mmCIF file with all atom_site columns, C-alpha atoms in Angstrom:
data_model
loop_
_atom_site.group_PDB
_atom_site.id
_atom_site.type_symbol
_atom_site.label_atom_id
_atom_site.label_alt_id
_atom_site.label_comp_id
_atom_site.label_asym_id
_atom_site.label_entity_id
_atom_site.label_seq_id
_atom_site.pdbx_PDB_ins_code
_atom_site.Cartn_x
_atom_site.Cartn_y
_atom_site.Cartn_z
_atom_site.occupancy
_atom_site.B_iso_or_equiv
_atom_site.pdbx_formal_charge
_atom_site.auth_seq_id
_atom_site.auth_comp_id
_atom_site.auth_asym_id
_atom_site.auth_atom_id
_atom_site.pdbx_PDB_model_num
ATOM 1   C CA . UNK W 1 1   ? 22.045 -6.827  -11.837 1.00 0.00 ? 259 UNK W CA 1
ATOM 2   C CA . UNK W 1 2   ? 18.704 -5.321  -10.889 1.00 0.00 ? 260 UNK W CA 1
ATOM 3   C CA . UNK W 1 3   ? 18.341 -4.566  -7.198  1.00 0.00 ? 261 UNK W CA 1
ATOM 4   C CA . UNK W 1 4   ? 15.278 -3.173  -5.463  1.00 0.00 ? 262 UNK W CA 1
ATOM 5   C CA . UNK W 1 5   ? 15.484 -2.450  -1.747  1.00 0.00 ? 263 UNK W CA 1
ATOM 6   C CA . UNK W 1 6   ? 12.306 -1.473  0.068   1.00 0.00 ? 264 UNK W CA 1
ATOM 7   C CA . UNK W 1 7   ? 12.219 0.158   3.491   1.00 0.00 ? 265 UNK W CA 1
ATOM 8   C CA . UNK W 1 8   ? 9.970  2.112   5.823   1.00 0.00 ? 266 UNK W CA 1
ATOM 9   C CA . UNK W 1 9   ? 7.358  -0.423  6.840   1.00 0.00 ? 267 UNK W CA 1
ATOM 10  C CA . UNK W 1 10  ? 6.175  -0.958  10.368  1.00 0.00 ? 268 UNK W CA 1
ATOM 11  C CA . UNK W 1 11  ? 3.354  -1.567  12.787  1.00 0.00 ? 269 UNK W CA 1
ATOM 12  C CA . UNK W 1 12  ? 0.954  1.366   13.017  1.00 0.00 ? 270 UNK W CA 1
ATOM 13  C CA . UNK W 1 13  ? -2.581 2.094   14.120  1.00 0.00 ? 271 UNK W CA 1
ATOM 14  C CA . UNK W 1 14  ? -5.484 2.840   11.833  1.00 0.00 ? 272 UNK W CA 1
ATOM 15  C CA . UNK W 1 15  ? -5.392 6.458   10.758  1.00 0.00 ? 273 UNK W CA 1
ATOM 16  C CA . UNK W 1 16  ? -1.612 6.735   10.997  1.00 0.00 ? 274 UNK W CA 1
ATOM 17  C CA . UNK W 1 17  ? 0.800  7.492   8.180   1.00 0.00 ? 275 UNK W CA 1
ATOM 18  C CA . UNK W 1 18  ? 3.870  5.764   6.793   1.00 0.00 ? 276 UNK W CA 1
ATOM 19  C CA . UNK W 1 19  ? 6.347  6.495   4.043   1.00 0.00 ? 277 UNK W CA 1
ATOM 20  C CA . UNK W 1 20  ? 7.938  3.663   2.093   1.00 0.00 ? 278 UNK W CA 1
ATOM 21  C CA . UNK W 1 21  ? 11.090 4.095   0.049   1.00 0.00 ? 279 UNK W CA 1
ATOM 22  C CA . UNK W 1 22  ? 12.493 1.941   -2.719  1.00 0.00 ? 280 UNK W CA 1
ATOM 23  C CA . UNK W 1 23  ? 16.112 2.241   -3.808  1.00 0.00 ? 281 UNK W CA 1
ATOM 24  C CA . UNK W 1 24  ? 16.677 0.890   -7.305  1.00 0.00 ? 282 UNK W CA 1
ATOM 25  C CA . UNK W 1 25  ? 19.909 0.039   -9.070  1.00 0.00 ? 283 UNK W CA 1
ATOM 26  C CA . UNK W 1 26  ? 21.271 -2.055  -11.886 1.00 0.00 ? 284 UNK W CA 1
ATOM 27  C CA . UNK W 1 27  ? 19.120 -0.672  -14.692 1.00 0.00 ? 285 UNK W CA 1
ATOM 28  C CA . UNK W 1 28  ? 18.281 2.590   -16.448 1.00 0.00 ? 286 UNK W CA 1
ATOM 29  C CA . UNK W 1 29  ? 15.766 3.829   -13.922 1.00 0.00 ? 287 UNK W CA 1
ATOM 30  C CA . UNK W 1 30  ? 14.484 6.679   -16.079 1.00 0.00 ? 288 UNK W CA 1
ATOM 31  C CA . UNK W 1 31  ? 13.355 4.271   -18.789 1.00 0.00 ? 289 UNK W CA 1
ATOM 32  C CA . UNK W 1 32  ? 10.814 2.468   -16.629 1.00 0.00 ? 290 UNK W CA 1
ATOM 33  C CA . UNK W 1 33  ? 7.429  3.066   -15.120 1.00 0.00 ? 291 UNK W CA 1
ATOM 34  C CA . UNK W 1 34  ? 7.856  2.032   -11.496 1.00 0.00 ? 292 UNK W CA 1
ATOM 35  C CA . UNK W 1 35  ? 5.264  0.795   -9.078  1.00 0.00 ? 293 UNK W CA 1
ATOM 36  C CA . UNK W 1 36  ? 4.428  -0.243  -5.563  1.00 0.00 ? 294 UNK W CA 1
ATOM 37  C CA . UNK W 1 37  ? 2.596  -3.499  -5.033  1.00 0.00 ? 295 UNK W CA 1
ATOM 38  C CA . UNK W 1 38  ? 1.362  -5.338  -1.975  1.00 0.00 ? 296 UNK W CA 1
ATOM 39  C CA . UNK W 1 39  ? 0.486  -8.834  -0.990  1.00 0.00 ? 297 UNK W CA 1
ATOM 40  C CA . UNK W 1 40  ? -1.682 -9.763  1.967   1.00 0.00 ? 298 UNK W CA 1
ATOM 41  C CA . UNK W 1 41  ? -1.602 -13.259 3.448   1.00 0.00 ? 299 UNK W CA 1
ATOM 42  C CA . UNK W 1 42  ? -3.547 -15.663 1.273   1.00 0.00 ? 300 UNK W CA 1
ATOM 43  C CA . UNK W 1 43  ? -4.084 -13.110 -1.463  1.00 0.00 ? 301 UNK W CA 1
ATOM 44  C CA . UNK W 1 44  ? -2.483 -12.357 -4.785  1.00 0.00 ? 302 UNK W CA 1
ATOM 45  C CA . UNK W 1 45  ? -0.080 -9.488  -5.215  1.00 0.00 ? 303 UNK W CA 1
ATOM 46  C CA . UNK W 1 46  ? -1.935 -6.347  -6.269  1.00 0.00 ? 304 UNK W CA 1
ATOM 47  C CA . UNK W 1 47  ? -0.938 -3.036  -7.744  1.00 0.00 ? 305 UNK W CA 1
ATOM 48  C CA . UNK W 1 48  ? -1.068 -0.117  -5.332  1.00 0.00 ? 306 UNK W CA 1
ATOM 49  C CA . UNK W 1 49  ? 0.351  2.730   -7.407  1.00 0.00 ? 307 UNK W CA 1
ATOM 50  C CA . UNK W 1 50  ? 2.541  3.339   -10.427 1.00 0.00 ? 308 UNK W CA 1
ATOM 51  C CA . UNK W 1 51  ? 4.501  6.353   -11.571 1.00 0.00 ? 309 UNK W CA 1
ATOM 52  C CA . UNK W 1 52  ? 5.779  7.076   -15.063 1.00 0.00 ? 310 UNK W CA 1
ATOM 53  C CA . UNK W 1 53  ? 9.102  8.742   -15.719 1.00 0.00 ? 311 UNK W CA 1
ATOM 54  C CA . UNK W 1 54  ? 7.194  12.002  -16.177 1.00 0.00 ? 312 UNK W CA 1
ATOM 55  C CA . UNK W 1 55  ? 5.829  11.766  -12.651 1.00 0.00 ? 313 UNK W CA 1
ATOM 56  C CA . UNK W 1 56  ? 2.292  10.949  -13.771 1.00 0.00 ? 314 UNK W CA 1
ATOM 57  C CA . UNK W 1 57  ? 0.759  8.432   -11.413 1.00 0.00 ? 315 UNK W CA 1
ATOM 58  C CA . UNK W 1 58  ? -2.029 5.877   -11.271 1.00 0.00 ? 316 UNK W CA 1
ATOM 59  C CA . UNK W 1 59  ? -3.579 4.376   -8.162  1.00 0.00 ? 317 UNK W CA 1
ATOM 60  C CA . UNK W 1 60  ? -5.679 1.455   -7.107  1.00 0.00 ? 318 UNK W CA 1
ATOM 61  C CA . UNK W 1 61  ? -9.211 2.614   -6.299  1.00 0.00 ? 319 UNK W CA 1
ATOM 62  C CA . UNK W 1 62  ? -8.790 1.587   -2.673  1.00 0.00 ? 320 UNK W CA 1
ATOM 63  C CA . UNK W 1 63  ? -5.948 4.043   -2.036  1.00 0.00 ? 321 UNK W CA 1
ATOM 64  C CA . UNK W 1 64  ? -7.036 7.074   -4.058  1.00 0.00 ? 322 UNK W CA 1
ATOM 65  C CA . UNK W 1 65  ? -6.933 10.160  -1.887  1.00 0.00 ? 323 UNK W CA 1
ATOM 66  C CA . UNK W 1 66  ? -4.817 8.465   0.789   1.00 0.00 ? 324 UNK W CA 1
ATOM 67  C CA . UNK W 1 67  ? -1.600 7.359   -0.939  1.00 0.00 ? 325 UNK W CA 1
ATOM 68  C CA . UNK W 1 68  ? 0.819  9.325   -3.083  1.00 0.00 ? 326 UNK W CA 1
ATOM 69  C CA . UNK W 1 69  ? 3.654  7.907   -5.188  1.00 0.00 ? 327 UNK W CA 1
ATOM 70  C CA . UNK W 1 70  ? 6.648  9.941   -6.282  1.00 0.00 ? 328 UNK W CA 1
ATOM 71  C CA . UNK W 1 71  ? 9.995  9.234   -7.857  1.00 0.00 ? 329 UNK W CA 1
ATOM 72  C CA . UNK W 1 72  ? 13.394 10.859  -7.875  1.00 0.00 ? 330 UNK W CA 1
ATOM 73  C CA . UNK W 1 73  ? 15.030 10.018  -11.183 1.00 0.00 ? 331 UNK W CA 1
ATOM 74  C CA . UNK W 1 74  ? 18.361 11.475  -10.097 1.00 0.00 ? 332 UNK W CA 1
ATOM 75  C CA . UNK W 1 75  ? 18.508 9.200   -7.059  1.00 0.00 ? 333 UNK W CA 1
ATOM 76  C CA . UNK W 1 76  ? 16.697 6.204   -8.577  1.00 0.00 ? 334 UNK W CA 1
ATOM 77  C CA . UNK W 1 77  ? 14.201 6.075   -5.747  1.00 0.00 ? 335 UNK W CA 1
ATOM 78  C CA . UNK W 1 78  ? 10.459 5.612   -5.566  1.00 0.00 ? 336 UNK W CA 1
ATOM 79  C CA . UNK W 1 79  ? 8.508  6.757   -2.522  1.00 0.00 ? 337 UNK W CA 1
ATOM 80  C CA . UNK W 1 80  ? 5.025  5.833   -1.373  1.00 0.00 ? 338 UNK W CA 1
ATOM 81  C CA . UNK W 1 81  ? 3.411  8.201   1.097   1.00 0.00 ? 339 UNK W CA 1
ATOM 82  C CA . UNK W 1 82  ? 0.543  6.494   2.882   1.00 0.00 ? 340 UNK W CA 1
ATOM 83  C CA . UNK W 1 83  ? -1.959 8.455   4.946   1.00 0.00 ? 341 UNK W CA 1
ATOM 84  C CA . UNK W 1 84  ? -5.058 7.444   6.877   1.00 0.00 ? 342 UNK W CA 1
ATOM 85  C CA . UNK W 1 85  ? -3.993 3.820   6.897   1.00 0.00 ? 343 UNK W CA 1
ATOM 86  C CA . UNK W 1 86  ? -6.638 1.150   7.270   1.00 0.00 ? 344 UNK W CA 1
ATOM 87  C CA . UNK W 1 87  ? -6.439 -2.437  8.437   1.00 0.00 ? 345 UNK W CA 1
ATOM 88  C CA . UNK W 1 88  ? -7.010 -3.592  4.866   1.00 0.00 ? 346 UNK W CA 1
ATOM 89  C CA . UNK W 1 89  ? -3.735 -1.899  3.881   1.00 0.00 ? 347 UNK W CA 1
ATOM 90  C CA . UNK W 1 90  ? -1.872 -4.563  5.842   1.00 0.00 ? 348 UNK W CA 1
ATOM 91  C CA . UNK W 1 91  ? 0.505  -6.566  3.705   1.00 0.00 ? 349 UNK W CA 1
ATOM 92  C CA . UNK W 1 92  ? 4.016  -6.859  2.375   1.00 0.00 ? 350 UNK W CA 1
ATOM 93  C CA . UNK W 1 93  ? 4.846  -3.984  0.045   1.00 0.00 ? 351 UNK W CA 1
ATOM 94  C CA . UNK W 1 94  ? 7.179  -4.325  -2.916  1.00 0.00 ? 352 UNK W CA 1
ATOM 95  C CA . UNK W 1 95  ? 8.438  -2.025  -5.604  1.00 0.00 ? 353 UNK W CA 1
ATOM 96  C CA . UNK W 1 96  ? 9.395  -3.073  -9.104  1.00 0.00 ? 354 UNK W CA 1
ATOM 97  C CA . UNK W 1 97  ? 9.380  -2.052  -12.699 1.00 0.00 ? 355 UNK W CA 1
ATOM 98  C CA . UNK W 1 98  ? 5.700  -2.084  -13.675 1.00 0.00 ? 356 UNK W CA 1
ATOM 99  C CA . UNK W 1 99  ? 6.520  -4.276  -16.650 1.00 0.00 ? 357 UNK W CA 1
ATOM 100 C CA . UNK W 1 100 ? 7.416  -7.034  -14.154 1.00 0.00 ? 358 UNK W CA 1
ATOM 101 C CA . UNK W 1 101 ? 3.958  -7.096  -12.579 1.00 0.00 ? 359 UNK W CA 1
ATOM 102 C CA . UNK W 1 102 ? 2.536  -9.558  -11.781 1.00 0.00 ? 360 UNK W CA 1
ATOM 103 C CA . UNK W 1 103 ? 4.638  -12.538 -12.790 1.00 0.00 ? 361 UNK W CA 1
ATOM 104 C CA . UNK W 1 104 ? 8.035  -11.124 -13.698 1.00 0.00 ? 362 UNK W CA 1
ATOM 105 C CA . UNK W 1 105 ? 11.270 -11.394 -11.790 1.00 0.00 ? 363 UNK W CA 1
ATOM 106 C CA . UNK W 1 106 ? 13.499 -9.084  -9.732  1.00 0.00 ? 364 UNK W CA 1
ATOM 107 C CA . UNK W 1 107 ? 11.116 -8.821  -6.794  1.00 0.00 ? 365 UNK W CA 1
ATOM 108 C CA . UNK W 1 108 ? 12.960 -7.721  -3.680  1.00 0.00 ? 366 UNK W CA 1
ATOM 109 C CA . UNK W 1 109 ? 12.347 -8.646  -0.062  1.00 0.00 ? 367 UNK W CA 1
ATOM 110 C CA . UNK W 1 110 ? 9.604  -6.092  0.392   1.00 0.00 ? 368 UNK W CA 1
ATOM 111 C CA . UNK W 1 111 ? 8.717  -4.264  3.573   1.00 0.00 ? 369 UNK W CA 1
ATOM 112 C CA . UNK W 1 112 ? 5.934  -5.268  5.936   1.00 0.00 ? 370 UNK W CA 1
ATOM 113 C CA . UNK W 1 113 ? 3.130  -2.879  6.773   1.00 0.00 ? 371 UNK W CA 1
ATOM 114 C CA . UNK W 1 114 ? 0.779  -3.877  9.551   1.00 0.00 ? 372 UNK W CA 1
ATOM 115 C CA . UNK W 1 115 ? -2.160 -1.678  10.471  1.00 0.00 ? 373 UNK W CA 1
ATOM 116 C CA . UNK W 1 116 ? -3.984 -2.458  13.685  1.00 0.00 ? 374 UNK W CA 1
ATOM 117 C CA . UNK W 1 117 ? -7.567 -1.338  14.057  1.00 0.00 ? 375 UNK W CA 1
#
């Protein structure tokens, strides 16, 4: 059974940093491109960053230069380092296999990030 547990969110001020962690289990982690996604109130879920099993990453234009995604294949974890946070980064952040975005299953509870300006 696929399980994805996100943690690390919180309430921060603009310009602060946060690190989100996703612990994955129940599937062959190394086989999948993993990603972080976010959903703001009233908006659709959007891709924030993805990382292939090689470590190569892609980012949404809005976070380039501020966010960094990494993965630890031995521990089956995906980490999102977020710097210089802005109010528009506010939302609930989820991790998942990229193949499940946007309408697949196995979405976890997510972790809330709130950035006050």
